[in-house]
Amino acid sequence: DTEVTQTPKHLVMGMTNKKSLKCEQHMGHRAMYWYKQKAKKPPELMFVYSYEKLSINESVPSRFSPECPNSSLLNLHLHALQPEDSALYLCASSQDRGPAPQYFGPGTRLLVL
Amino acid sequence: AQSVSQHNHHVILSEAASLELGCNYSYGGTVNLFWYVQYPGQHLQLLLKYFSGDPLVKGIKGFEAEFIKSKFSFNLRKPSVQWSDTAEYFCAVHNTDKLIFGTGTRLQVFP
């Protein structure tokens, strides 16, 4: 099973809302990632978790708050987003944070109004 | 900082044509290279990877890539494309726990 699942598939939120994106994998992977992908652009790394600890934050604004409750779950809490934050948010996992292949979920398409 | 270049932004081919998509990376040391594909409306999928050993690597769906260290290149090839290969293709290099993607190549295959 090489599946990474993400919920919700679509999300529309206002600039004052608080929402959360969820990601789950059951491959026993110990590294998990959040990426942001704008239309016709490559994914941009946001956060890396390794063994449930945040290891990389790519200078992401604090209105994005990641959380890793356990080794299978990864959340991204959203608060006071801007319209320019509208994008496809991808979750990925890999065996560890080394050069192992990353497996991507289908993403959450976020629209901020 | 390490970077990845994909010079072909948009490629249009007829079915059965041969495909080669260019990828160049900037780092001169040990590299771990990947090709990912994103079919319309689907998630990113790993096509193939190179870590070490035989520089010609074979992936899924008939794709292969050749690592040429002297040219800092990792080009993707397929001898005969199908309409179902229409997708966005991303080359990526792994560096210090990060996967760095190229800008992508949009491939359109017409029947």
XYZ file of N, CA and C in Angstrom:
672
model
N 0.857 -1.191 0.000
C 0.000 0.000 0.000
C 0.896 1.246 0.000
N 0.828 1.996 -1.093
C 1.651 3.197 -1.202
C 0.759 4.425 -1.233
N -0.285 4.400 -0.422
C -1.265 5.465 -0.509
C -1.110 6.478 0.621
N -1.186 7.733 0.225
C -1.267 8.852 1.156
C -2.628 9.494 0.923
N -3.402 9.615 1.966
C -4.735 10.191 1.809
C -4.771 11.591 2.409
N -5.600 12.432 1.804
C -5.734 13.809 2.283
C -7.205 14.188 2.322
N -7.590 14.885 3.355
C -8.936 15.430 3.459
C -8.876 16.862 3.954
N -9.807 17.697 3.515
C -10.783 17.438 2.453
C -10.133 17.543 1.069
N -10.873 17.205 0.033
C -10.363 17.344 -1.325
C -10.420 18.797 -1.768
N -11.461 19.480 -1.343
C -11.644 20.889 -1.675
C -12.012 21.644 -0.403
N -11.576 22.899 -0.331
C -11.894 23.715 0.821
C -11.991 25.168 0.384
N -13.098 25.796 0.763
C -13.259 27.225 0.534
C -13.365 27.881 1.904
N -12.572 28.907 2.121
C -12.608 29.564 3.422
C -12.427 31.063 3.291
N -13.001 31.768 4.229
C -12.818 33.199 4.288
C -11.542 33.549 5.029
N -11.169 34.796 4.943
C -9.890 35.227 5.519
C -9.906 35.208 7.044
N -11.086 35.126 7.644
C -11.122 35.099 9.108
C -11.340 33.689 9.660
N -11.503 32.736 8.768
C -11.807 31.365 9.209
C -10.582 30.645 9.759
N -10.866 29.601 10.527
C -9.840 28.632 10.925
C -10.254 27.275 10.395
N -9.353 26.632 9.701
C -9.624 25.300 9.153
C -8.365 24.450 9.286
N -8.537 23.148 9.068
C -7.389 22.237 9.120
C -7.402 21.279 7.949
N -6.229 21.002 7.427
C -6.040 19.969 6.414
C -5.440 18.746 7.097
N -5.884 17.573 6.624
C -5.394 16.344 7.248
C -4.739 15.445 6.218
N -3.747 14.708 6.684
C -2.994 13.783 5.840
C -2.726 12.528 6.649
N -2.821 11.386 5.978
C -2.603 10.117 6.674
C -1.866 9.145 5.771
N -0.943 8.400 6.366
C -0.263 7.326 5.634
C -0.080 6.143 6.573
N -0.146 4.942 5.985
C 0.011 3.723 6.782
C 1.110 2.853 6.197
N 2.145 3.501 5.703
C 3.271 2.780 5.123
C 4.427 2.643 6.110
N 4.233 3.143 7.333
C 5.314 3.097 8.316
C 6.403 4.118 8.054
N 6.091 5.100 7.210
C 7.079 6.127 6.907
C 7.289 7.035 8.113
N 8.525 7.505 8.294
C 8.836 8.336 9.450
C 9.081 9.791 9.075
N 8.974 10.104 7.812
C 9.093 11.501 7.379
C 7.829 11.893 6.632
N 7.325 13.086 6.933
C 6.128 13.577 6.258
C 6.330 15.040 5.902
N 5.671 15.454 4.828
C 5.951 16.756 4.228
C 4.658 17.468 3.854
N 4.709 18.783 3.906
C 3.669 19.623 3.301
C 4.302 20.445 2.186
N 3.603 20.444 1.035
C 4.000 21.254 -0.104
C 2.828 22.127 -0.518
N 3.159 23.230 -1.159
C 2.159 24.106 -1.774
C 2.427 24.124 -3.279
N 1.365 23.948 -4.065
C 1.537 23.945 -5.517
C 0.547 24.899 -6.162
N 1.070 25.909 -6.806
C 0.247 26.827 -7.590
C 0.085 26.239 -8.990
N -0.951 26.709 -9.680
C -1.256 26.183 -11.018
C -0.052 26.322 -11.954
N 0.244 25.243 -12.650
C 1.300 25.200 -13.657
C 2.692 25.468 -13.062
N 2.844 25.218 -11.764
C 4.132 25.402 -11.092
C 4.515 24.108 -10.370
N 5.791 23.956 -10.052
C 6.185 22.765 -9.290
C 5.793 22.906 -7.829
N 5.724 21.804 -7.111
C 5.461 21.881 -5.656
C 6.582 22.627 -4.943
N 6.191 23.422 -3.953
C 7.164 24.142 -3.125
C 7.084 23.582 -1.709
N 8.219 23.184 -1.179
C 8.251 22.620 0.166
C 7.876 23.674 1.201
N 7.036 23.243 2.165
C 6.678 24.123 3.277
C 7.305 23.608 4.579
N 6.986 22.362 4.917
C 7.440 21.786 6.190
C 7.883 20.335 5.992
N 8.844 19.935 6.849
C 9.260 18.540 6.917
C 9.182 18.089 8.366
N 8.534 16.945 8.589
C 8.531 16.302 9.892
C 9.323 15.003 9.790
N 10.174 14.798 10.778
C 10.940 13.572 10.855
C 10.750 12.975 12.248
N 10.270 11.742 12.292
C 9.980 11.098 13.586
C 9.130 12.010 14.470
N 8.121 12.580 13.852
C 7.090 13.389 14.514
C 7.599 14.730 15.033
N 8.793 15.095 14.652
C 9.318 16.403 15.055
C 9.552 17.268 13.822
N 9.232 18.539 13.951
C 9.444 19.462 12.847
C 10.935 19.633 12.610
N 11.380 19.305 11.400
C 12.812 19.433 11.119
C 13.115 20.548 10.131
N 12.156 20.888 9.292
C 12.368 21.980 8.344
C 11.098 22.818 8.246
N 11.263 24.127 8.357
C 10.208 25.104 8.098
C 10.809 26.072 7.080
N 10.254 26.051 5.882
C 10.807 26.874 4.808
C 10.301 28.314 4.899
N 10.489 28.909 6.074
C 10.083 30.316 6.285
C 8.624 30.545 5.915
N 7.783 29.623 6.326
C 6.355 29.714 6.017
C 5.696 30.678 7.016
N 4.789 31.537 6.549
C 4.102 32.467 7.467
C 3.387 31.720 8.579
N 3.285 32.363 9.723
C 2.728 31.706 10.903
C 1.238 31.430 10.788
N 0.585 31.956 9.771
C -0.834 31.626 9.577
C -0.999 30.166 9.141
N 0.104 29.517 8.789
C 0.118 28.077 8.532
C 0.807 27.409 9.724
N 0.135 26.475 10.371
C 0.687 25.833 11.556
C 0.614 24.322 11.403
N 1.748 23.644 11.247
C 1.709 22.193 11.092
C 1.664 21.482 12.437
N 1.187 20.257 12.367
C 1.126 19.433 13.578
C 1.258 17.981 13.177
N 2.010 17.210 13.943
C 2.156 15.785 13.673
C 1.769 15.021 14.927
N 0.496 14.647 15.068
C 0.033 13.998 16.300
C 0.648 12.619 16.532
N 0.904 11.895 15.449
C 1.582 10.605 15.552
C 2.260 10.295 14.230
N 2.870 9.153 14.140
C 3.698 8.862 12.962
C 2.894 8.677 11.688
N 1.575 8.529 11.796
C 0.751 8.300 10.602
C -0.007 9.540 10.155
N -0.078 10.529 11.011
C -0.945 11.678 10.749
C -0.158 12.975 10.664
N -0.611 13.837 9.784
C -0.014 15.167 9.655
C -1.146 16.148 9.397
N -1.178 17.209 10.164
C -2.201 18.233 9.988
C -1.556 19.544 9.577
N -2.349 20.372 8.919
C -1.927 21.734 8.627
C -3.076 22.646 9.032
N -2.860 23.421 10.091
C -3.886 24.320 10.603
C -3.748 25.672 9.910
N -4.891 26.170 9.484
C -4.921 27.399 8.699
C -5.709 28.474 9.442
N -5.173 29.661 9.491
C -5.858 30.748 10.199
C -5.487 32.085 9.570
N -6.528 32.877 9.288
C -6.316 34.223 8.740
C -5.514 34.202 7.451
N -5.914 33.302 6.550
C -5.204 33.194 5.277
C -5.551 34.357 4.360
N -4.721 34.523 3.356
C -4.893 35.556 2.348
C -5.313 34.907 1.024
N -5.948 35.668 0.143
C -6.333 35.089 -1.162
C -5.156 34.477 -1.915
N -3.965 35.036 -1.764
C -2.803 34.492 -2.477
C -2.359 33.134 -1.935
N -2.951 32.708 -0.825
C -2.660 31.376 -0.286
C -3.474 30.290 -0.994
N -4.383 30.693 -1.856
C -5.147 29.723 -2.624
C -4.201 28.892 -3.476
N -4.309 27.581 -3.362
C -3.376 26.683 -4.050
C -3.793 25.243 -3.788
N -3.040 24.317 -4.361
C -3.181 22.892 -4.049
C -2.151 22.564 -2.973
N -2.603 22.028 -1.859
C -1.694 21.675 -0.764
C -1.505 20.161 -0.774
N -0.251 19.787 -0.939
C 0.107 18.382 -1.078
C 0.801 17.888 0.175
N 0.452 16.685 0.558
C 1.147 15.992 1.623
C 1.952 14.857 0.985
N 3.083 14.566 1.563
C 3.898 13.452 1.072
C 4.542 12.749 2.259
N 4.959 11.521 2.026
C 5.688 10.796 3.061
C 6.812 10.002 2.422
N 7.826 9.708 3.225
C 8.920 8.865 2.762
C 9.428 8.053 3.951
N 10.197 7.032 3.626
C 10.672 6.122 4.670
C 11.404 6.871 5.783
N 12.256 7.787 5.366
C 12.889 8.691 6.320
C 13.206 9.971 5.571
N 13.866 10.902 6.222
C 14.049 12.200 5.576
C 15.287 12.211 4.679
N 15.889 11.064 4.463
C 16.979 10.965 3.505
C 16.447 10.952 2.092
N 17.245 10.479 1.131
C 16.840 10.563 -0.268
C 15.845 9.489 -0.711
N 15.112 8.906 0.194
C 14.109 7.908 -0.190
C 13.008 8.572 -1.003
N 12.396 7.848 -1.921
C 11.309 8.426 -2.721
C 10.177 8.919 -1.840
N 9.583 10.009 -2.251
C 8.434 10.543 -1.538
C 7.160 10.129 -2.265
N 6.158 9.775 -1.506
C 4.853 9.392 -2.037
C 3.864 10.494 -1.695
N 3.179 10.953 -2.721
C 2.314 12.114 -2.583
C 0.847 11.730 -2.483
N 0.118 12.529 -1.716
C -1.329 12.409 -1.692
C -1.944 13.216 -2.824
N -3.260 13.127 -2.983
C -3.941 13.815 -4.089
C -4.071 15.319 -3.869
N -3.865 15.771 -2.635
C -3.904 17.202 -2.379
C -5.259 17.705 -1.930
N -5.226 18.873 -1.306
C -6.432 19.630 -0.970
C -6.377 20.928 -1.759
N -7.422 21.141 -2.560
C -7.473 22.387 -3.338
C -8.148 23.446 -2.480
N -7.402 24.457 -2.122
C -7.860 25.489 -1.203
C -8.134 26.788 -1.944
N -9.294 27.361 -1.655
C -9.652 28.670 -2.192
C -9.939 29.596 -1.017
N -9.208 30.695 -0.957
C -9.404 31.678 0.108
C -10.100 32.903 -0.479
N -11.247 33.215 0.083
C -12.031 34.346 -0.437
C -11.851 35.583 0.415
N 22.817 27.469 -3.943
C 21.820 26.444 -3.670
C 21.640 25.562 -4.915
N 21.310 24.309 -4.633
C 21.126 23.397 -5.759
C 19.858 23.752 -6.522
N 19.900 23.560 -7.821
C 18.728 23.854 -8.640
C 18.583 22.802 -9.724
N 17.389 22.767 -10.296
C 17.071 21.829 -11.365
C 16.457 22.618 -12.513
N 16.915 22.368 -13.718
C 16.392 23.069 -14.885
C 15.727 22.090 -15.838
N 14.547 22.452 -16.272
C 13.878 21.704 -17.324
C 13.622 22.693 -18.462
N 14.331 22.530 -19.549
C 14.288 23.529 -20.607
C 13.065 23.405 -21.499
N 12.509 22.206 -21.580
C 11.311 22.015 -22.403
C 10.102 22.308 -21.538
N 9.439 23.438 -21.816
C 8.288 23.781 -20.983
C 7.015 23.104 -21.469
N 6.911 22.961 -22.797
C 5.703 22.389 -23.389
C 6.131 21.587 -24.606
N 5.784 20.317 -24.607
C 6.135 19.426 -25.703
C 4.858 18.826 -26.269
N 4.734 18.874 -27.575
C 3.557 18.316 -28.246
C 4.035 17.233 -29.203
N 3.481 16.048 -29.060
C 3.883 14.916 -29.899
C 2.662 14.166 -30.409
N 2.852 13.452 -31.466
C 1.847 12.503 -31.937
C 2.131 11.148 -31.323
N 1.092 10.350 -31.194
C 1.272 8.988 -30.679
C 2.322 8.245 -31.487
N 3.089 7.424 -30.810
C 4.163 6.598 -31.367
C 5.460 7.362 -31.573
N 5.442 8.679 -31.385
C 6.691 9.434 -31.491
C 7.569 9.132 -30.290
N 8.863 9.375 -30.465
C 9.791 9.175 -29.347
C 9.863 10.459 -28.523
N 10.149 10.255 -27.247
C 10.157 11.369 -26.298
C 11.504 11.471 -25.610
N 11.993 12.696 -25.470
C 13.118 12.960 -24.586
C 12.896 14.311 -23.919
N 12.835 14.297 -22.616
C 12.671 15.524 -21.838
C 13.967 15.805 -21.092
N 14.421 17.047 -21.192
C 15.694 17.406 -20.601
C 15.587 17.782 -19.137
N 16.635 17.433 -18.378
C 16.736 17.819 -16.971
C 18.211 18.024 -16.669
N 18.539 19.167 -16.132
C 19.907 19.450 -15.703
C 19.886 19.935 -14.253
N 20.872 19.490 -13.502
C 20.952 19.883 -12.097
C 22.265 20.618 -11.881
N 22.344 21.320 -10.774
C 23.490 22.204 -10.590
C 24.574 21.648 -9.680
N 24.276 20.624 -8.893
C 25.209 20.171 -7.864
C 26.215 19.187 -8.422
N 27.473 19.308 -8.032
C 28.514 18.463 -8.587
C 28.854 17.237 -7.778
N 28.310 17.102 -6.586
C 28.639 15.956 -5.736
C 27.678 14.799 -5.958
N 27.522 13.994 -4.937
C 26.590 12.861 -5.014
C 25.163 13.377 -5.137
N 24.449 12.855 -6.108
C 23.084 13.317 -6.317
C 22.118 12.141 -6.309
N 20.928 12.431 -5.876
C 19.816 11.482 -5.939
C 18.734 12.150 -6.772
N 18.396 11.527 -7.872
C 17.546 12.170 -8.875
C 16.263 11.393 -9.090
N 15.213 12.126 -9.415
C 13.888 11.537 -9.576
C 13.179 12.176 -10.776
N 12.287 11.410 -11.355
C 11.285 11.942 -12.259
C 9.920 11.588 -11.686
N 9.060 12.618 -11.596
C 7.684 12.434 -11.157
C 6.764 12.833 -12.304
N 5.574 12.247 -12.321
C 4.573 12.587 -13.325
C 3.273 12.958 -12.614
N 2.600 13.955 -13.172
C 1.307 14.384 -12.623
C 0.305 14.363 -13.764
N -0.517 13.295 -13.824
C -1.567 13.203 -14.836
C -2.672 14.185 -14.485
N -3.415 14.632 -15.470
C -4.479 15.611 -15.207
C -5.406 15.148 -14.102
N -5.540 15.972 -13.084
C -6.443 15.673 -11.980
C -5.965 14.595 -11.030
N -4.738 14.149 -11.197
C -4.229 13.082 -10.329
C -3.034 13.566 -9.520
N -2.623 12.722 -8.564
C -1.521 13.126 -7.703
C -0.174 12.807 -8.344
N 0.848 13.436 -7.829
C 2.203 13.191 -8.288
C 2.587 11.732 -8.053
N 3.147 11.120 -9.091
C 3.572 9.724 -8.979
C 5.031 9.605 -9.371
N 5.724 8.743 -8.684
C 7.126 8.511 -8.993
C 7.256 7.659 -10.251
N 8.001 8.172 -11.234
C 8.264 7.410 -12.458
C 9.515 6.552 -12.304
N 10.570 7.156 -11.815
C 11.830 6.441 -11.636
C 12.771 7.271 -10.769
N 13.832 6.602 -10.331
C 14.806 7.268 -9.465
C 16.204 6.758 -9.776
N 17.180 7.610 -9.491
C 18.574 7.226 -9.607
C 19.294 7.601 -8.322
N 19.966 6.597 -7.732
C 20.776 6.852 -6.544
C 22.244 6.590 -6.853
N 22.508 5.454 -7.481
C 23.880 5.095 -7.819
C 23.830 3.883 -8.743
N 25.003 3.474 -9.251
C 25.059 2.265 -10.063
C 24.812 2.553 -11.528
N 24.111 1.641 -12.180
C 23.846 1.743 -13.617
C 23.202 3.085 -13.927
N 23.850 3.887 -14.789
C 23.303 5.226 -15.061
C 22.024 5.209 -15.893
N 21.701 4.072 -16.473
C 20.453 3.967 -17.225
C 19.427 3.283 -16.326
N 18.429 4.048 -15.933
C 17.427 3.496 -15.013
C 16.095 3.345 -15.730
N 15.412 2.284 -15.405
C 14.102 2.033 -16.007
C 13.027 2.265 -14.956
N 11.943 2.873 -15.414
C 10.855 3.154 -14.509
C 9.571 2.484 -14.958
N 8.479 3.012 -14.453
C 7.186 2.455 -14.812
C 6.737 2.960 -16.174
N 5.785 2.244 -16.767
C 5.110 2.660 -17.998
C 6.076 2.860 -19.165
N 7.168 2.141 -19.186
C 8.075 2.176 -20.318
C 9.042 3.345 -20.344
N 9.074 4.140 -19.291
C 9.986 5.266 -19.224
C 11.365 4.829 -18.743
N 12.375 5.550 -19.195
C 13.728 5.344 -18.710
C 14.438 6.696 -18.649
N 15.515 6.750 -17.904
C 16.284 7.991 -17.810
C 17.753 7.635 -17.724
N 18.570 8.525 -18.265
C 20.010 8.297 -18.254
C 20.704 9.399 -17.474
N 21.494 8.983 -16.498
C 22.281 9.903 -15.687
C 23.635 10.084 -16.363
N 23.936 11.311 -16.775
C 25.239 11.604 -17.379
C 25.924 12.627 -16.482
N 26.842 12.137 -15.658
C 27.471 12.986 -14.651
C 28.226 14.151 -15.280
N 28.915 13.890 -16.381
C 29.734 14.927 -17.007
C 28.891 16.069 -17.560
N 27.641 15.771 -17.837
C 26.746 16.796 -18.386
C 25.740 17.303 -17.350
N 25.847 16.804 -16.121
C 24.894 17.178 -15.066
C 23.458 16.990 -15.563
N 23.225 15.900 -16.265
C 21.907 15.718 -16.860
C 21.265 14.408 -16.433
N 19.960 14.388 -16.494
C 19.161 13.204 -16.154
C 17.910 13.256 -17.022
N 18.084 12.999 -18.305
C 16.995 13.141 -19.267
C 16.066 11.938 -19.251
N 14.805 12.222 -19.427
C 13.765 11.189 -19.446
C 13.457 10.808 -20.882
N 13.289 9.518 -21.133
C 13.026 9.054 -22.495
C 11.922 8.004 -22.507
N 11.256 7.956 -23.655
C 10.316 6.876 -23.930
C 10.304 6.680 -25.437
N 10.496 5.459 -25.915
C 10.631 5.247 -27.357
C 9.356 5.526 -28.143
N 8.195 5.320 -27.531
C 6.943 5.468 -28.270
C 5.858 5.924 -27.291
N 5.449 7.184 -27.411
C 4.481 7.707 -26.453
C 3.059 7.335 -26.841
N 2.199 7.362 -25.823
C 0.779 7.102 -26.022
C -0.008 8.326 -25.579
N -1.246 8.395 -26.029
C -2.112 9.512 -25.634
C -2.197 9.614 -24.110
N -2.182 8.459 -23.442
C -2.297 8.431 -21.984
C -1.061 8.984 -21.267
N -0.006 9.287 -22.002
C 1.181 9.890 -21.389
C 1.039 11.403 -21.239
N -0.044 11.955 -21.741
C -0.303 13.383 -21.567
C -0.317 13.711 -20.084
N 0.573 14.610 -19.671
C 0.749 14.892 -18.245
C 1.801 15.980 -18.067
N 2.006 16.346 -16.808
C 3.100 17.252 -16.427
C 4.206 16.386 -15.846
N 5.434 16.617 -16.285
C 6.570 15.821 -15.836
C 7.551 16.718 -15.079
N 7.921 16.260 -13.885
C 8.833 17.025 -13.044
C 10.095 16.220 -12.760
N 11.215 16.830 -13.003
C 12.496 16.303 -12.570
C 12.779 16.851 -11.179
N 13.422 16.076 -10.318
C 13.690 16.547 -8.960
C 15.009 15.983 -8.465
N 15.665 16.749 -7.606
C 16.909 16.305 -6.980
C 16.736 16.398 -5.473
N 17.271 15.415 -4.775
C 17.180 15.421 -3.320
C 18.459 16.037 -2.759
N 18.286 17.026 -1.879
C 19.439 17.714 -1.297
C 19.110 18.142 0.117
N 19.899 17.715 1.077
C 19.735 18.065 2.502
C 18.280 17.984 2.943
N 17.732 16.805 2.816
C 16.373 16.481 3.272
C 15.265 17.149 2.454
N 15.615 17.828 1.395
C 14.591 18.506 0.590
C 14.566 17.924 -0.814
N 13.367 17.890 -1.380
C 13.205 17.509 -2.769
C 13.024 18.797 -3.553
N 13.957 19.069 -4.458
C 13.908 20.309 -5.223
C 13.431 19.969 -6.627
N 12.324 20.572 -7.022
C 11.704 20.265 -8.297
C 12.133 21.244 -9.381
N 12.208 20.732 -10.604
C 12.315 21.610 -11.754
C 10.963 22.235 -12.043
N 10.936 23.122 -13.022
C 9.702 23.870 -13.312
C 8.650 23.034 -14.025
N 9.030 21.861 -14.489
C 8.056 20.972 -15.098
C 7.994 21.107 -16.614
N 7.602 20.016 -17.253
C 7.362 19.997 -18.701
C 5.976 19.451 -18.939
N 5.198 20.236 -19.662
C 3.857 19.765 -20.003
C 3.934 19.008 -21.318
N 3.548 17.738 -21.290
C 3.542 16.905 -22.482
C 2.108 16.695 -22.950
N 1.884 17.002 -24.212
C 0.590 16.708 -24.833
C 0.826 15.731 -25.966
N 0.099 14.626 -25.931
C 0.204 13.619 -26.978
C -1.128 13.550 -27.702
N -1.064 13.706 -29.017
C -2.283 13.670 -29.820
C -2.380 12.343 -30.564
N -3.607 11.797 -30.626
C -3.794 10.510 -31.314
C -3.441 10.613 -32.800
